[in-house]
PDB file of N, CA and C in Angstrom:
ATOM      1  N   MET A  14      59.023  19.235   3.377  1.00 58.00           N
ATOM      2  CA  MET A  14      59.475  18.362   2.045  1.00 58.00           C
ATOM      3  C   MET A  14      59.119  17.215   1.781  1.00 58.00           C
ATOM      4  N   THR A  15      58.649  16.784   0.434  1.00 56.00           N
ATOM      5  CA  THR A  15      57.991  16.397   0.041  1.00 56.00           C
ATOM      6  C   THR A  15      58.222  15.373  -1.068  1.00 56.00           C
ATOM      7  N   ALA A  16      58.230  14.437  -1.496  1.00 58.00           N
ATOM      8  CA  ALA A  16      58.776  13.244  -2.528  1.00 58.00           C
ATOM      9  C   ALA A  16      59.301  13.984  -3.560  1.00 58.00           C
ATOM     10  N   ASP A  17      58.310  14.974  -4.099  1.00 70.00           N
ATOM     11  CA  ASP A  17      58.642  15.580  -5.447  1.00 70.00           C
ATOM     12  C   ASP A  17      59.477  16.674  -5.371  1.00 70.00           C
ATOM     13  N   GLU A  18      59.610  17.334  -4.205  1.00 80.00           N
ATOM     14  CA  GLU A  18      60.407  18.387  -3.920  1.00 80.00           C
ATOM     15  C   GLU A  18      61.352  17.902  -2.672  1.00 80.00           C
ATOM     16  N   PRO A  19      62.877  18.712  -3.243  1.00 80.00           N
ATOM     17  CA  PRO A  19      63.858  18.700  -2.720  1.00 80.00           C
ATOM     18  C   PRO A  19      63.713  19.222  -1.304  1.00 80.00           C
ATOM     19  N   PRO A  20      64.756  18.616  -0.047  1.00 90.00           N
ATOM     20  CA  PRO A  20      64.524  19.497   1.075  1.00 90.00           C
ATOM     21  C   PRO A  20      65.580  20.725   0.643  1.00 90.00           C
ATOM     22  N   ALA A  21      65.230  22.119   1.256  1.00 94.00           N
ATOM     23  CA  ALA A  21      66.009  23.071   1.393  1.00 94.00           C
ATOM     24  C   ALA A  21      67.404  23.009   1.832  1.00 94.00           C
ATOM     25  N   ILE A  22      68.448  23.606   1.434  1.00 95.00           N
ATOM     26  CA  ILE A  22      69.652  23.718   1.878  1.00 95.00           C
ATOM     27  C   ILE A  22      69.543  24.532   2.988  1.00 95.00           C
ATOM     28  N   GLY A  23      70.208  23.626   4.108  1.00 96.00           N
ATOM     29  CA  GLY A  23      70.227  24.090   5.308  1.00 96.00           C
ATOM     30  C   GLY A  23      69.065  23.228   6.397  1.00 96.00           C
ATOM     31  N   ALA A  24      68.248  22.803   5.411  1.00 96.00           N
ATOM     32  CA  ALA A  24      67.163  21.997   6.482  1.00 96.00           C
ATOM     33  C   ALA A  24      67.968  20.784   6.923  1.00 96.00           C
ATOM     34  N   TYR A  25      67.336  20.121   8.177  1.00 97.00           N
ATOM     35  CA  TYR A  25      67.708  18.854   8.375  1.00 97.00           C
ATOM     36  C   TYR A  25      66.906  17.500   8.090  1.00 97.00           C
ATOM     37  N   ALA A  26      67.883  16.745   7.349  1.00 97.00           N
ATOM     38  CA  ALA A  26      67.232  15.485   7.046  1.00 97.00           C
ATOM     39  C   ALA A  26      67.702  14.113   7.665  1.00 97.00           C
ATOM     40  N   ILE A  27      67.027  12.911   7.419  1.00 97.00           N
ATOM     41  CA  ILE A  27      67.625  11.811   8.042  1.00 97.00           C
ATOM     42  C   ILE A  27      67.974  10.748   6.847  1.00 97.00           C
ATOM     43  N   ASP A  28      68.793   9.773   6.973  1.00 97.00           N
ATOM     44  CA  ASP A  28      69.246   9.233   5.710  1.00 97.00           C
ATOM     45  C   ASP A  28      68.448   7.713   6.484  1.00 97.00           C
ATOM     46  N   ALA A  29      67.460   7.396   5.870  1.00 96.00           N
ATOM     47  CA  ALA A  29      66.593   6.249   6.050  1.00 96.00           C
ATOM     48  C   ALA A  29      67.348   4.896   6.153  1.00 96.00           C
ATOM     49  N   ARG A  30      68.491   4.870   5.326  1.00 96.00           N
ATOM     50  CA  ARG A  30      69.101   3.636   5.078  1.00 96.00           C
ATOM     51  C   ARG A  30      69.863   3.050   6.417  1.00 96.00           C
ATOM     52  N   ASN A  31      70.374   4.514   7.258  1.00 96.00           N
ATOM     53  CA  ASN A  31      70.992   4.153   8.395  1.00 96.00           C
ATOM     54  C   ASN A  31      70.637   4.934   9.469  1.00 96.00           C
ATOM     55  N   GLY A  32      69.966   5.706   9.504  1.00 95.00           N
ATOM     56  CA  GLY A  32      69.207   6.637  10.375  1.00 95.00           C
ATOM     57  C   GLY A  32      70.227   7.947  10.848  1.00 95.00           C
ATOM     58  N   ARG A  33      71.158   7.981  10.039  1.00 95.00           N
ATOM     59  CA  ARG A  33      71.965   9.336  10.169  1.00 95.00           C
ATOM     60  C   ARG A  33      71.087  10.549   9.893  1.00 95.00           C
ATOM     61  N   ILE A  34      71.359  11.687  10.852  1.00 96.00           N
ATOM     62  CA  ILE A  34      71.021  13.126  10.710  1.00 96.00           C
ATOM     63  C   ILE A  34      71.852  13.968   9.750  1.00 96.00           C
ATOM     64  N   GLY A  35      71.705  14.628   9.101  1.00 97.00           N
ATOM     65  CA  GLY A  35      72.326  15.569   8.739  1.00 97.00           C
ATOM     66  C   GLY A  35      71.824  16.855   8.040  1.00 97.00           C
ATOM     67  N   GLU A  36      72.800  17.887   7.636  1.00 97.00           N
ATOM     68  CA  GLU A  36      72.216  19.384   7.207  1.00 97.00           C
ATOM     69  C   GLU A  36      72.487  18.948   5.794  1.00 97.00           C
ATOM     70  N   VAL A  37      71.556  19.330   5.216  1.00 97.00           N
ATOM     71  CA  VAL A  37      71.132  19.447   3.284  1.00 97.00           C
ATOM     72  C   VAL A  37      72.540  20.380   3.257  1.00 97.00           C
ATOM     73  N   MET A  38      73.124  19.738   2.068  1.00 97.00           N
ATOM     74  CA  MET A  38      74.178  20.844   1.965  1.00 97.00           C
ATOM     75  C   MET A  38      73.963  21.526   0.213  1.00 97.00           C
ATOM     76  N   GLY A  39      73.690  20.381  -0.438  1.00 96.00           N
ATOM     77  CA  GLY A  39      73.214  20.754  -1.945  1.00 96.00           C
ATOM     78  C   GLY A  39      72.613  19.335  -2.634  1.00 96.00           C
ATOM     79  N   ARG A  40      72.872  19.584  -4.069  1.00 94.00           N
ATOM     80  CA  ARG A  40      71.917  18.475  -4.705  1.00 94.00           C
ATOM     81  C   ARG A  40      73.205  18.162  -5.748  1.00 94.00           C
ATOM     82  N   VAL A  41      73.524  16.914  -5.872  1.00 92.00           N
ATOM     83  CA  VAL A  41      74.674  16.553  -7.188  1.00 92.00           C
ATOM     84  C   VAL A  41      74.230  15.372  -7.592  1.00 92.00           C
ATOM     85  N   GLY A  42      74.098  15.540  -9.105  1.00 91.00           N
ATOM     86  CA  GLY A  42      73.811  14.227  -9.771  1.00 91.00           C
ATOM     87  C   GLY A  42      72.581  13.344  -9.007  1.00 91.00           C
ATOM     88  N   GLY A  43      71.549  14.233  -8.807  1.00 92.00           N
ATOM     89  CA  GLY A  43      70.449  13.349  -8.202  1.00 92.00           C
ATOM     90  C   GLY A  43      70.163  13.144  -7.094  1.00 92.00           C
ATOM     91  N   ARG A  44      71.242  13.033  -6.197  1.00 96.00           N
ATOM     92  CA  ARG A  44      71.327  13.052  -5.102  1.00 96.00           C
ATOM     93  C   ARG A  44      71.629  13.687  -4.131  1.00 96.00           C
ATOM     94  N   ILE A  45      71.074  13.918  -2.567  1.00 97.00           N
ATOM     95  CA  ILE A  45      70.858  14.790  -1.910  1.00 97.00           C
ATOM     96  C   ILE A  45      72.522  14.758  -1.036  1.00 97.00           C
ATOM     97  N   GLN A  46      73.068  15.904  -0.772  1.00 97.00           N
ATOM     98  CA  GLN A  46      74.270  15.880   0.009  1.00 97.00           C
ATOM     99  C   GLN A  46      73.937  16.519   1.596  1.00 97.00           C
ATOM    100  N   LEU A  47      74.492  15.337   2.314  1.00 97.00           N
ATOM    101  CA  LEU A  47      73.722  15.771   3.842  1.00 97.00           C
ATOM    102  C   LEU A  47      75.341  15.441   4.307  1.00 97.00           C
ATOM    103  N   ARG A  48      75.641  16.515   5.509  1.00 97.00           N
ATOM    104  CA  ARG A  48      76.820  16.837   6.372  1.00 97.00           C
ATOM    105  C   ARG A  48      76.433  16.318   7.777  1.00 97.00           C
ATOM    106  N   PRO A  49      76.933  15.396   8.396  1.00 95.00           N
ATOM    107  CA  PRO A  49      76.978  15.515   9.901  1.00 95.00           C
ATOM    108  C   PRO A  49      76.692  16.879  10.905  1.00 95.00           C
ATOM    109  N   ILE A  50      75.447  17.103  11.548  1.00 92.00           N
ATOM    110  CA  ILE A  50      75.430  18.210  12.855  1.00 92.00           C
ATOM    111  C   ILE A  50      76.660  18.526  13.319  1.00 92.00           C
ATOM    112  N   GLY A  51      77.300  19.380  13.181  1.00 86.00           N
ATOM    113  CA  GLY A  51      78.401  20.147  13.851  1.00 86.00           C
ATOM    114  C   GLY A  51      79.794  19.978  12.700  1.00 86.00           C
ATOM    115  N   GLY A  52      79.727  19.443  11.677  1.00 89.00           N
ATOM    116  CA  GLY A  52      80.485  19.069  10.831  1.00 89.00           C
ATOM    117  C   GLY A  52      80.962  17.983  10.307  1.00 89.00           C
ATOM    118  N   GLY A  53      81.807  17.535   9.592  1.00 93.00           N
ATOM    119  CA  GLY A  53      82.165  16.413   9.086  1.00 93.00           C
ATOM    120  C   GLY A  53      81.837  16.250   7.541  1.00 93.00           C
ATOM    121  N   ARG A  54      82.402  14.717   6.994  1.00 96.00           N
ATOM    122  CA  ARG A  54      82.497  14.370   5.895  1.00 96.00           C
ATOM    123  C   ARG A  54      81.025  14.246   5.345  1.00 96.00           C
ATOM    124  N   GLU A  55      80.880  14.852   4.333  1.00 97.00           N
ATOM    125  CA  GLU A  55      79.528  14.751   3.396  1.00 97.00           C
ATOM    126  C   GLU A  55      79.233  13.299   2.930  1.00 97.00           C
ATOM    127  N   TRP A  56      77.847  13.062   2.781  1.00 97.00           N
ATOM    128  CA  TRP A  56      77.590  11.539   2.193  1.00 97.00           C
ATOM    129  C   TRP A  56      76.217  11.886   1.247  1.00 97.00           C
ATOM    130  N   ASP A  57      76.189  11.308   0.312  1.00 97.00           N
ATOM    131  CA  ASP A  57      74.981  11.189  -0.536  1.00 97.00           C
ATOM    132  C   ASP A  57      73.823  10.406  -0.547  1.00 97.00           C
ATOM    133  N   VAL A  58      73.061  10.970  -0.566  1.00 97.00           N
ATOM    134  CA  VAL A  58      71.555   9.995  -0.288  1.00 97.00           C
ATOM    135  C   VAL A  58      70.758  10.026  -1.377  1.00 97.00           C
ATOM    136  N   PRO A  59      70.247   8.964  -1.641  1.00 96.00           N
ATOM    137  CA  PRO A  59      68.995   9.014  -2.791  1.00 96.00           C
ATOM    138  C   PRO A  59      67.889   9.664  -2.074  1.00 96.00           C
ATOM    139  N   PRO A  60      67.270  10.692  -3.144  1.00 95.00           N
ATOM    140  CA  PRO A  60      66.171  11.206  -2.504  1.00 95.00           C
ATOM    141  C   PRO A  60      65.004  10.369  -1.679  1.00 95.00           C
ATOM    142  N   ALA A  61      64.770   9.125  -2.613  1.00 95.00           N
ATOM    143  CA  ALA A  61      63.794   8.413  -1.980  1.00 95.00           C
ATOM    144  C   ALA A  61      64.284   7.755  -0.605  1.00 95.00           C
ATOM    145  N   GLU A  62      65.339   7.796  -0.049  1.00 96.00           N
ATOM    146  CA  GLU A  62      65.848   7.401   0.978  1.00 96.00           C
ATOM    147  C   GLU A  62      66.197   8.587   1.997  1.00 96.00           C
ATOM    148  N   LEU A  63      65.392   9.345   1.925  1.00 95.00           N
ATOM    149  CA  LEU A  63      65.489  10.724   2.628  1.00 95.00           C
ATOM    150  C   LEU A  63      64.268  10.841   3.321  1.00 95.00           C
ATOM    151  N   GLY A  64      64.358  11.305   4.648  1.00 94.00           N
ATOM    152  CA  GLY A  64      63.195  11.569   5.260  1.00 94.00           C
ATOM    153  C   GLY A  64      63.068  13.109   6.270  1.00 94.00           C
ATOM    154  N   GLU A  65      62.514  13.535   6.364  1.00 93.00           N
ATOM    155  CA  GLU A  65      62.278  14.705   7.559  1.00 93.00           C
ATOM    156  C   GLU A  65      62.846  14.439   8.932  1.00 93.00           C
ATOM    157  N   ALA A  66      64.070  14.852   9.408  1.00 95.00           N
ATOM    158  CA  ALA A  66      64.264  14.871  10.514  1.00 95.00           C
ATOM    159  C   ALA A  66      63.584  15.467  11.794  1.00 95.00           C
ATOM    160  N   PRO A  67      63.199  14.784  12.967  1.00 95.00           N
ATOM    161  CA  PRO A  67      62.203  15.377  14.182  1.00 95.00           C
ATOM    162  C   PRO A  67      62.601  16.061  14.324  1.00 95.00           C
ATOM    163  N   PRO A  68      62.368  17.379  14.861  1.00 96.00           N
ATOM    164  CA  PRO A  68      63.613  18.679  15.830  1.00 96.00           C
ATOM    165  C   PRO A  68      63.984  17.825  17.013  1.00 96.00           C
ATOM    166  N   ALA A  69      63.221  16.780  17.853  1.00 96.00           N
ATOM    167  CA  ALA A  69      63.713  16.085  18.576  1.00 96.00           C
ATOM    168  C   ALA A  69      64.976  15.772  18.581  1.00 96.00           C
ATOM    169  N   ASP A  70      65.018  14.891  17.281  1.00 95.00           N
ATOM    170  CA  ASP A  70      66.538  14.251  17.223  1.00 95.00           C
ATOM    171  C   ASP A  70      67.497  15.212  16.796  1.00 95.00           C
ATOM    172  N   VAL A  71      66.992  16.043  16.254  1.00 95.00           N
ATOM    173  CA  VAL A  71      68.401  17.212  15.614  1.00 95.00           C
ATOM    174  C   VAL A  71      68.279  17.721  16.957  1.00 95.00           C
ATOM    175  N   LEU A  72      67.783  18.048  17.927  1.00 96.00           N
ATOM    176  CA  LEU A  72      68.216  18.749  19.146  1.00 96.00           C
ATOM    177  C   LEU A  72      69.087  17.456  20.008  1.00 96.00           C
ATOM    178  N   ARG A  73      68.842  16.338  20.303  1.00 95.00           N
ATOM    179  CA  ARG A  73      69.602  15.349  20.768  1.00 95.00           C
ATOM    180  C   ARG A  73      70.843  15.418  19.868  1.00 95.00           C
ATOM    181  N   GLU A  74      71.073  15.096  18.390  1.00 93.00           N
ATOM    182  CA  GLU A  74      72.305  15.152  18.125  1.00 93.00           C
ATOM    183  C   GLU A  74      73.190  16.306  18.336  1.00 93.00           C
ATOM    184  N   ARG A  75      72.396  17.643  18.099  1.00 93.00           N
ATOM    185  CA  ARG A  75      73.674  18.761  18.506  1.00 93.00           C
ATOM    186  C   ARG A  75      74.117  18.781  19.934  1.00 93.00           C
ATOM    187  N   VAL A  76      72.985  18.599  20.975  1.00 95.00           N
ATOM    188  CA  VAL A  76      73.931  18.282  22.415  1.00 95.00           C
ATOM    189  C   VAL A  76      74.586  17.375  22.564  1.00 95.00           C
ATOM    190  N   ARG A  77      74.513  16.093  21.749  1.00 93.00           N
ATOM    191  CA  ARG A  77      75.619  14.993  21.527  1.00 93.00           C
ATOM    192  C   ARG A  77      76.932  15.825  21.471  1.00 93.00           C
ATOM    193  N   ARG A  78      76.599  16.187  20.132  1.00 92.00           N
ATOM    194  CA  ARG A  78      77.965  16.711  19.805  1.00 92.00           C
ATOM    195  C   ARG A  78      78.762  17.652  20.712  1.00 92.00           C
ATOM    196  N   LEU A  79      78.105  18.568  21.460  1.00 93.00           N
ATOM    197  CA  LEU A  79      78.582  19.438  22.346  1.00 93.00           C
ATOM    198  C   LEU A  79      79.228  18.857  23.121  1.00 93.00           C
ATOM    199  N   ASN A  80      78.212  18.018  23.838  1.00 95.00           N
ATOM    200  CA  ASN A  80      78.923  17.195  24.947  1.00 95.00           C
ATOM    201  C   ASN A  80      80.226  16.602  24.744  1.00 95.00           C
ATOM    202  N   ARG A  81      80.243  15.948  23.710  1.00 92.00           N
ATOM    203  CA  ARG A  81      81.966  15.166  23.345  1.00 92.00           C
ATOM    204  C   ARG A  81      82.772  16.359  23.089  1.00 92.00           C
ATOM    205  N   ASP A  82      82.292  17.552  22.415  1.00 92.00           N
ATOM    206  CA  ASP A  82      83.596  18.536  21.946  1.00 92.00           C
ATOM    207  C   ASP A  82      83.925  18.815  23.340  1.00 92.00           C
ATOM    208  N   ALA A  83      83.252  19.027  24.463  1.00 93.00           N
ATOM    209  CA  ALA A  83      83.462  19.722  25.801  1.00 93.00           C
ATOM    210  C   ALA A  83      84.310  18.417  26.401  1.00 93.00           C
ATOM    211  N   LEU A  84      83.981  17.640  26.342  1.00 92.00           N
ATOM    212  CA  LEU A  84      84.995  16.406  27.072  1.00 92.00           C
ATOM    213  C   LEU A  84      86.144  16.516  26.473  1.00 92.00           C
ATOM    214  N   LEU A  85      86.071  16.419  25.439  1.00 90.00           N
ATOM    215  CA  LEU A  85      87.721  16.281  24.427  1.00 90.00           C
ATOM    216  C   LEU A  85      88.186  17.707  25.087  1.00 90.00           C
ATOM    217  N   ARG A  86      87.724  18.623  24.810  1.00 90.00           N
ATOM    218  CA  ARG A  86      88.533  20.231  25.149  1.00 90.00           C
ATOM    219  C   ARG A  86      89.018  19.562  26.845  1.00 90.00           C
ATOM    220  N   ALA A  87      88.058  19.546  27.815  1.00 90.00           N
ATOM    221  CA  ALA A  87      88.654  19.146  29.268  1.00 90.00           C
ATOM    222  C   ALA A  87      89.656  18.154  29.245  1.00 90.00           C
ATOM    223  N   GLN A  88      89.761  16.902  28.200  1.00 89.00           N
ATOM    224  CA  GLN A  88      90.899  16.184  28.856  1.00 89.00           C
ATOM    225  C   GLN A  88      92.374  16.884  27.910  1.00 89.00           C
ATOM    226  N   ILE A  89      92.030  17.521  27.006  1.00 88.00           N
ATOM    227  CA  ILE A  89      93.394  18.312  26.543  1.00 88.00           C
ATOM    228  C   ILE A  89      93.759  19.383  27.490  1.00 88.00           C
ATOM    229  N   GLU A  90      92.995  19.823  28.191  1.00 83.00           N
ATOM    230  CA  GLU A  90      93.235  21.140  29.102  1.00 83.00           C
ATOM    231  C   GLU A  90      93.754  20.493  30.557  1.00 83.00           C
ATOM    232  N   SER A  91      93.444  19.106  31.109  1.00 74.00           N
ATOM    233  CA  SER A  91      93.396  18.816  32.159  1.00 74.00           C
ATOM    234  C   SER A  91      95.067  18.335  32.256  1.00 74.00           C
ATOM    235  N   PRO A  92      95.840  18.823  33.543  1.00 68.00           N
ATOM    236  CA  PRO A  92      97.369  18.583  33.523  1.00 68.00           C
ATOM    237  C   PRO A  92      97.710  17.047  33.749  1.00 68.00           C
TER     238      PRO A  92
END
């Protein structure tokens, strides 16, 4: 990803304004749409505020999401 070239759909990027990592879902009105890893509500990011997400950070976010989901399932299934 370069400043002149938008990231590919499905790539992971970081919102430099707040450090959130998301999957690139598309481009609307000159802004890039990101969705949180694992799903959720999309948000718009100006291209100038978008950075490439380091693979270690993407993995960390995926594991965090899986752990949270497993904990919630365990709490629901407990008697």
